Amino acid sequence: MADQHANISTTVQNDDERSEPLLVVEDFAVRFHTRRGLVRAVDGVSFELHKGKTLGIVGESGCGKTVLSRSIMGLLHDPKVERSGRVLFEGRDVTHLGRRQGRSIRGTEMAMVFQDPMTSLNPVMKVGRQLTEGMKAHLGLTPTQRVESAVRLLRSVGIPSPERRMEQYPFELSGGMRQRVTIAIAMACNPKLLLADEPTTALDVTIQAQILNLLDVEKRDRNMGMILVTHDLGVVAGRTEEIVVMYAGQIVERAPTAELFNAIRHPYTEALLRSIPKLDEPSGTPLAAIGGRPPALHAIPPGCRFAPRCPYAQRRCFEDAPPLTSDASVSAAHTFACWYPVGVEIRPTGGPAVEPAVGPSAGTSARPTVEAVAR
């Protein structure tokens, strides 16, 4: 039976490799011209996403994950914003679409669930009108058809008495219900790609789980591709096929989800995992924090951008920026940017071996599993 499941898994993986990616991001960069200088918010990011799959983008505030997702959606049109690289959606280059062209694919082809529904929803417009706006612009439905479709959407995302909610304003709904409304709006025109930017921020833990489960159901039922943006590794554990970890605008580690948790290689990923509160620890146990601050993106120092905060940093880390590389002992799909990766013995040319970087959570007994941190 185990061999049968392994064969099925291998077959599915091979099918994904042969199929055309839904989204391809190639060496993508976003820079802002400011009075302080050129801010490199996203710097040389590359990844792929297939239909029906979920990619998690993880990192602390300011790492560039929200700028990346909004740039993919084509929402940054300020003349002081500079973009390079390519974003391919179903083989089409959508990197530099104008406002009118962007509106033609937003909603119908790709949609976004924003971080705070209270600010993303119009406070002076009833829920029903906000739900039907996209249908009117893209689907050509009659007013009656739009209302019927909106009611079905509200019911599908778990909102009770949807006919009554259609006539309410966002401030009359709870935080969880407002987030469900934003998900319904995103689903209104059946997009092929959904970007969820911190969709559970400021929600109770039980409501967070409900929203994440709802996104999983919508993705599965519609066979969409989904990008789940968060600062919490516990949110993406068990809900994604692949995870990208970003720091200071760059990808520092990328791997299939289970592989990332089983063989963390970048010290920043290890620090993020260590900062997750653990239920089995005694009450009052201090939380593990990542010391220091991320670098200013308008004045990036040489070397590894995480080096000033890294407990394993050595001289080379402050001089040379590490490229993304893979570990042959794990898999080619697991890449990381670190000269001295966690748990790997490094042998510099002409010098003695450098001991593996092993921190407080690098041991097998201390490192949480995917199941332990999954929300």
C-alpha positions as a printed NumPy array, in Angstrom:
array([[  0.   ,   0.   ,   0.   ],
       [  2.859,   2.382,   0.855],
       [  4.498,   1.654,  -2.494],
       [  1.197,   2.343,  -4.239],
       [  0.874,   5.745,  -2.532],
       [  4.5  ,   6.548,  -3.409],
       [  3.868,   5.692,  -7.056],
       [  0.752,   7.879,  -7.121],
       [  2.683,  10.776,  -5.54 ],
       [  5.512,  10.377,  -8.05 ],
       [  3.034,  10.315, -10.935],
       [  1.348,  13.523,  -9.732],
       [  4.736,  15.227,  -9.326],
       [  5.825,  14.185, -12.822],
       [  2.535,  15.473, -14.272],
       [  3.158,  18.852, -12.591],
       [  6.668,  18.991, -14.042],
       [  5.345,  18.31 , -17.553],
       [  2.403,  20.734, -17.349],
       [  2.733,  24.382, -18.256],
       [  3.105,  26.572, -15.118],
       [  0.217,  28.902, -14.361],
       [  2.59 ,  31.615, -13.114],
       [  6.299,  32.111, -13.767],
       [  8.291,  34.851, -12.01 ],
       [ 11.774,  35.31 , -13.479],
       [ 14.503,  37.419, -11.82 ],
       [ 11.803,  39.912, -10.818],
       [ 12.755,  43.153,  -9.074],
       [ 10.791,  46.148,  -7.811],
       [ 12.554,  49.366,  -6.875],
       [ 11.183,  52.633,  -5.478],
       [ 12.808,  55.993,  -6.201],
       [ 12.738,  57.953,  -2.941],
       [ 14.471,  60.999,  -1.476],
       [ 16.731,  58.689,   0.515],
       [ 17.756,  56.739,  -2.555],
       [ 16.735,  53.69 ,  -4.54 ],
       [ 14.819,  51.235,  -2.328],
       [ 15.21 ,  47.634,  -3.543],
       [ 11.968,  46.223,  -2.169],
       [ 12.091,  43.049,  -4.298],
       [ 15.433,  41.956,  -5.677],
       [ 15.862,  39.094,  -8.169],
       [ 12.968,  36.816,  -7.143],
       [ 12.16 ,  33.704,  -9.235],
       [  9.608,  30.917,  -8.762],
       [  6.863,  28.951, -10.528],
       [  3.304,  28.033,  -9.557],
       [  1.183,  25.325, -11.152],
       [ -2.582,  25.176, -11.38 ],
       [ -4.243,  23.68 ,  -8.318],
       [ -1.15 ,  24.221,  -6.137],
       [ -0.428,  26.573,  -3.241],
       [  2.842,  28.454,  -2.761],
       [  3.614,  30.009,   0.607],
       [  5.686,  33.208,   0.77 ],
       [  7.003,  33.738,   4.301],
       [  8.995,  36.523,   5.923],
       [  8.836,  39.245,   8.557],
       [  7.393,  42.688,   7.896],
       [  9.379,  44.623,   5.312],
       [ 10.835,  41.598,   3.518],
       [  9.059,  42.474,   0.242],
       [  6.354,  39.815,   0.147],
       [  3.406,  42.246,  -0.115],
       [  5.174,  44.412,  -2.715],
       [  5.852,  41.241,  -4.71 ],
       [  2.228,  40.103,  -4.616],
       [  0.872,  43.54 ,  -5.542],
       [  3.356,  43.814,  -8.374],
       [  2.226,  40.459,  -9.749],
       [ -1.336,  41.816,  -9.66 ],
       [ -0.192,  44.95 , -11.52 ],
       [ -1.28 ,  47.351,  -8.769],
       [  1.878,  49.494,  -8.667],
       [  1.663,  52.14 , -11.406],
       [  3.425,  55.075,  -9.785],
       [  6.1  ,  56.583, -12.064],
       [  8.577,  56.287,  -9.182],
       [  8.223,  52.494,  -9.231],
       [ 10.771,  50.656, -11.377],
       [ 10.333,  47.005, -12.373],
       [ 12.603,  44.516, -14.109],
       [ 12.519,  40.817, -14.839],
       [  9.402,  39.019, -16.061],
       [  6.038,  37.836, -14.768],
       [  4.405,  35.285, -17.063],
       [  0.773,  34.323, -16.52 ],
       [ -0.303,  31.339, -18.63 ],
       [  2.636,  32.106, -20.912],
       [  1.701,  35.792, -21.36 ],
       [  4.059,  38.521, -20.194],
       [  2.071,  40.674, -17.746],
       [  5.039,  42.538, -16.257],
       [  4.307,  45.944, -17.743],
       [  0.574,  45.926, -18.432],
       [ -1.092,  49.334, -18.507],
       [ -4.008,  50.262, -16.277],
       [ -6.664,  49.291, -18.83 ],
       [ -4.997,  45.996, -19.723],
       [ -4.491,  45.225, -16.039],
       [ -8.174,  45.769, -15.287],
       [ -9.078,  43.236, -17.988],
       [ -7.272,  40.4  , -16.183],
       [ -7.78 ,  41.397, -12.541],
       [-10.829,  39.622, -11.224],
       [-11.336,  37.308, -14.178],
       [ -7.805,  35.869, -14.401],
       [ -6.238,  36.716, -11.048],
       [ -7.623,  38.123,  -7.809],
       [ -6.345,  39.184,  -4.407],
       [ -7.502,  38.905,  -0.798],
       [ -6.021,  41.866,   1.048],
       [ -4.638,  41.931,   4.575],
       [ -7.214,  44.134,   6.301],
       [-10.834,  43.798,   5.113],
       [-11.86 ,  46.931,   7.019],
       [ -9.642,  49.057,   4.779],
       [ -9.988,  47.043,   1.558],
       [-13.798,  47.187,   1.657],
       [-15.542,  50.5  ,   0.901],
       [-17.103,  51.632,   4.212],
       [-19.901,  53.655,   2.534],
       [-20.952,  51.016,  -0.008],
       [-23.218,  48.097,   0.804],
       [-21.772,  44.599,   0.637],
       [-24.062,  43.586,  -2.227],
       [-22.911,  46.393,  -4.494],
       [-19.241,  45.656,  -3.793],
       [-19.821,  41.99 ,  -4.616],
       [-21.525,  42.687,  -7.937],
       [-19.173,  45.39 ,  -9.255],
       [-16.763,  42.903, -10.812],
       [-19.581,  40.837, -12.295],
       [-21.014,  43.941, -13.96 ],
       [-17.635,  44.894, -15.44 ],
       [-16.495,  41.448, -16.608],
       [-19.327,  38.929, -16.854],
       [-22.128,  40.869, -18.559],
       [-24.808,  39.521, -16.2  ],
       [-28.198,  41.161, -15.751],
       [-28.887,  42.886, -12.397],
       [-31.031,  39.951, -11.266],
       [-28.347,  37.438, -12.22 ],
       [-25.699,  39.453, -10.401],
       [-27.723,  39.53 ,  -7.182],
       [-28.446,  35.795,  -7.376],
       [-24.774,  35.047,  -7.983],
       [-23.7  ,  37.298,  -5.087],
       [-26.103,  35.564,  -2.695],
       [-24.728,  32.182,  -3.759],
       [-21.176,  33.417,  -3.188],
       [-21.939,  34.681,   0.312],
       [-23.591,  31.382,   1.15 ],
       [-20.634,  29.428,  -0.257],
       [-18.167,  31.264,   2.007],
       [-20.227,  30.478,   5.1  ],
       [-22.084,  33.737,   5.713],
       [-25.545,  33.146,   7.243],
       [-28.607,  35.031,   5.953],
       [-26.797,  36.183,   2.797],
       [-29.822,  38.12 ,   1.474],
       [-29.768,  40.312,   4.585],
       [-25.975,  40.752,   4.495],
       [-26.241,  42.076,   0.932],
       [-27.961,  45.179,   2.334],
       [-25.478,  45.774,   5.144],
       [-22.349,  47.913,   5.304],
       [-18.927,  46.457,   6.2  ],
       [-18.91 ,  48.046,   9.685],
       [-22.027,  46.026,  10.551],
       [-20.128,  42.758,  10.116],
       [-17.58 ,  41.05 ,  12.357],
       [-13.916,  40.824,  11.331],
       [-14.268,  37.201,  10.254],
       [-17.372,  37.933,   8.198],
       [-15.689,  40.907,   6.516],
       [-12.798,  38.661,   5.495],
       [-15.286,  36.136,   4.108],
       [-16.838,  38.943,   2.058],
       [-13.428,  39.869,   0.596],
       [-12.902,  36.203,  -0.343],
       [-16.338,  36.135,  -2.006],
       [-15.456,  39.301,  -3.963],
       [-12.177,  37.711,  -5.089],
       [-14.044,  34.566,  -6.228],
       [-16.832,  36.468,  -8.015],
       [-15.375,  36.147, -11.535],
       [-13.796,  32.676, -11.134],
       [-10.095,  33.642, -11.236],
       [ -7.371,  31.132, -12.053],
       [ -4.887,  32.62 ,  -9.577],
       [ -5.582,  33.874,  -6.052],
       [ -3.106,  35.91 ,  -4.014],
       [ -3.945,  35.96 ,  -0.295],
       [ -1.912,  38.62 ,   1.518],
       [ -1.899,  37.918,   5.282],
       [ -5.599,  36.902,   5.15 ],
       [ -5.786,  36.042,   8.873],
       [ -4.194,  39.154,  10.391],
       [ -5.986,  40.467,  13.525],
       [ -8.447,  37.547,  13.578],
       [ -9.046,  35.196,  16.504],
       [ -7.217,  31.856,  16.286],
       [-10.42 ,  29.881,  15.67 ],
       [-11.507,  32.335,  12.962],
       [ -8.032,  32.136,  11.394],
       [ -8.414,  28.379,  10.98 ],
       [-11.875,  28.831,   9.435],
       [-10.587,  31.382,   6.902],
       [ -7.597,  29.206,   5.956],
       [ -9.865,  26.169,   5.575],
       [-12.222,  28.22 ,   3.418],
       [ -9.363,  29.272,   1.132],
       [ -8.299,  25.62 ,   0.833],
       [-11.83 ,  24.574,  -0.153],
       [-12.192,  27.358,  -2.738],
       [ -8.801,  26.521,  -4.249],
       [ -9.601,  22.817,  -4.472],
       [-13.139,  23.278,  -5.842],
       [-12.017,  25.769,  -8.508],
       [ -8.608,  24.169,  -9.216],
       [ -6.934,  27.55 ,  -8.785],
       [ -3.32 ,  28.337,  -8.149],
       [ -2.86 ,  30.194,  -4.854],
       [ -0.087,  32.255,  -3.283],
       [ -0.425,  32.484,   0.503],
       [  1.577,  35.401,   1.936],
       [  2.29 ,  35.375,   5.677],
       [  4.896,  36.016,   8.364],
       [  3.979,  32.786,  10.168],
       [  5.442,  29.429,   9.146],
       [  2.623,  27.796,  11.1  ],
       [  0.076,  29.174,   8.609],
       [  1.729,  27.623,   5.549],
       [  2.671,  24.311,   7.175],
       [  0.308,  21.646,   5.899],
       [ -1.48 ,  24.078,   3.55 ],
       [  1.106,  24.569,   0.816],
       [  3.064,  22.391,  -1.576],
       [  6.083,  24.708,  -1.591],
       [  7.454,  27.507,   0.582],
       [  9.541,  30.524,  -0.377],
       [ 11.27 ,  32.337,   2.501],
       [ 12.093,  36.005,   1.816],
       [ 14.436,  38.336,   3.65 ],
       [ 15.281,  41.934,   2.709],
       [ 13.742,  41.584,  -0.744],
       [ 15.426,  38.319,  -1.687],
       [ 14.616,  34.612,  -1.547],
       [ 16.883,  33.011,   1.05 ],
       [ 15.356,  29.529,   0.999],
       [ 12.884,  27.678,  -1.202],
       [ 11.756,  24.056,  -0.878],
       [  8.792,  21.665,  -0.908],
       [  6.953,  22.208,   2.373],
       [  7.72 ,  18.912,   4.134],
       [ 11.341,  19.066,   3.001],
       [ 11.79 ,  22.571,   4.36 ],
       [ 10.674,  21.565,   7.84 ],
       [ 12.652,  18.325,   7.8  ],
       [ 15.936,  19.866,   6.613],
       [ 16.095,  23.619,   7.248],
       [ 19.255,  25.067,   5.732],
       [ 19.06 ,  28.853,   6.152],
       [ 19.581,  30.372,   9.618],
       [ 16.775,  32.884,   9.01 ],
       [ 14.266,  30.094,   8.323],
       [ 15.464,  28.363,  11.475],
       [ 14.985,  31.591,  13.454],
       [ 11.437,  32.029,  12.097],
       [ 10.557,  28.486,  13.117],
       [ 12.114,  28.912,  16.546],
       [ 10.03 ,  32.052,  17.161],
       [  6.73 ,  30.128,  16.921],
       [  5.199,  29.673,  20.42 ],
       [  5.109,  26.018,  21.499],
       [  2.183,  24.581,  23.428],
       [  4.331,  22.019,  25.259],
       [  6.54 ,  24.659,  26.9  ],
       [  5.873,  25.796,  30.496],
       [  3.753,  28.884,  31.003],
       [  5.844,  32.06 ,  31.067],
       [  8.594,  30.707,  28.81 ],
       [ 10.117,  33.708,  26.982],
       [  9.488,  33.789,  23.249],
       [ 12.505,  33.396,  20.989],
       [ 13.07 ,  36.666,  19.135],
       [ 15.296,  37.416,  16.15 ],
       [ 17.759,  39.997,  17.386],
       [ 18.654,  43.123,  15.448],
       [ 16.843,  44.75 ,  12.543],
       [ 16.624,  44.071,   8.793],
       [ 18.922,  46.253,   6.665],
       [ 17.717,  49.519,   5.18 ],
       [ 16.783,  48.629,   1.599],
       [ 18.157,  51.912,   0.248],
       [ 21.607,  51.222,   1.727],
       [ 22.15 ,  47.481,   1.566],
       [ 25.522,  46.427,   3.01 ],
       [ 27.843,  43.997,   1.169],
       [ 27.698,  40.279,   1.833],
       [ 24.745,  38.299,   3.166],
       [ 21.881,  40.579,   4.153],
       [ 21.102,  38.446,   7.213],
       [ 24.727,  38.316,   8.435],
       [ 24.447,  41.069,  11.116],
       [ 21.641,  39.081,  12.812],
       [ 22.953,  35.575,  12.147],
       [ 24.439,  33.572,  15.057],
       [ 26.568,  31.524,  12.623],
       [ 27.989,  34.414,  10.552],
       [ 31.704,  34.394,   9.714],
       [ 33.966,  36.834,   7.891],
       [ 32.978,  35.653,   4.425],
       [ 29.301,  36.317,   5.208],
       [ 30.028,  40.05 ,   5.574],
       [ 32.057,  40.245,   2.359],
       [ 30.387,  38.052,  -0.286],
       [ 26.681,  37.65 ,  -1.035],
       [ 25.82 ,  33.921,  -1.203],
       [ 23.985,  32.692,  -4.32 ],
       [ 20.996,  30.378,  -4.225],
       [ 22.328,  26.835,  -4.289],
       [ 21.023,  23.335,  -3.607],
       [ 22.116,  20.545,  -1.281],
       [ 22.7  ,  17.291,  -3.164],
       [ 22.034,  15.312,   0.022],
       [ 18.479,  16.684,   0.159],
       [ 17.213,  17.483,  -3.365],
       [ 17.728,  19.88 ,  -6.249],
       [ 14.316,  21.416,  -5.456],
       [ 15.598,  22.663,  -2.094],
       [ 17.642,  25.829,  -2.617],
       [ 19.109,  28.282,  -0.111],
       [ 21.468,  31.269,  -0.015],
       [ 23.965,  30.635,   2.762],
       [ 27.724,  30.03 ,   2.957],
       [ 27.382,  28.036,   6.172],
       [ 23.967,  26.329,   6.052],
       [ 22.376,  24.814,   9.131],
       [ 23.36 ,  21.191,   9.679],
       [ 25.826,  21.003,   6.765],
       [ 29.585,  20.538,   7.091],
       [ 31.455,  22.998,   4.86 ],
       [ 35.028,  22.336,   3.7  ],
       [ 36.663,  25.546,   2.455],
       [ 39.329,  25.062,  -0.198],
       [ 42.73 ,  24.657,   1.458],
       [ 41.349,  24.92 ,   4.98 ],
       [ 39.879,  22.804,   7.75 ],
       [ 36.26 ,  21.752,   7.809],
       [ 33.805,  24.204,   9.322],
       [ 31.478,  22.563,  11.827],
       [ 27.815,  22.368,  10.837],
       [ 25.783,  25.333,  12.018],
       [ 23.701,  23.851,  14.816],
       [ 21.6  ,  26.213,  16.896],
       [ 19.205,  25.678,  19.784],
       [ 16.477,  24.285,  17.538],
       [ 18.535,  22.462,  14.949],
       [ 18.431,  19.123,  16.751],
       [ 15.825,  16.588,  15.694],
       [ 14.201,  16.53 ,  19.121],
       [ 13.836,  20.324,  19.313],
       [ 12.751,  21.112,  15.765],
       [  8.948,  21.165,  15.355],
       [  7.441,  19.021,  12.598],
       [  5.017,  20.232,   9.933],
       [  2.129,  18.786,  11.93 ],
       [  3.283,  20.468,  15.152],
       [  3.277,  24.002,  13.724],
       [  0.396,  23.723,  11.232],
       [ -2.57 ,  25.986,  11.98 ]])
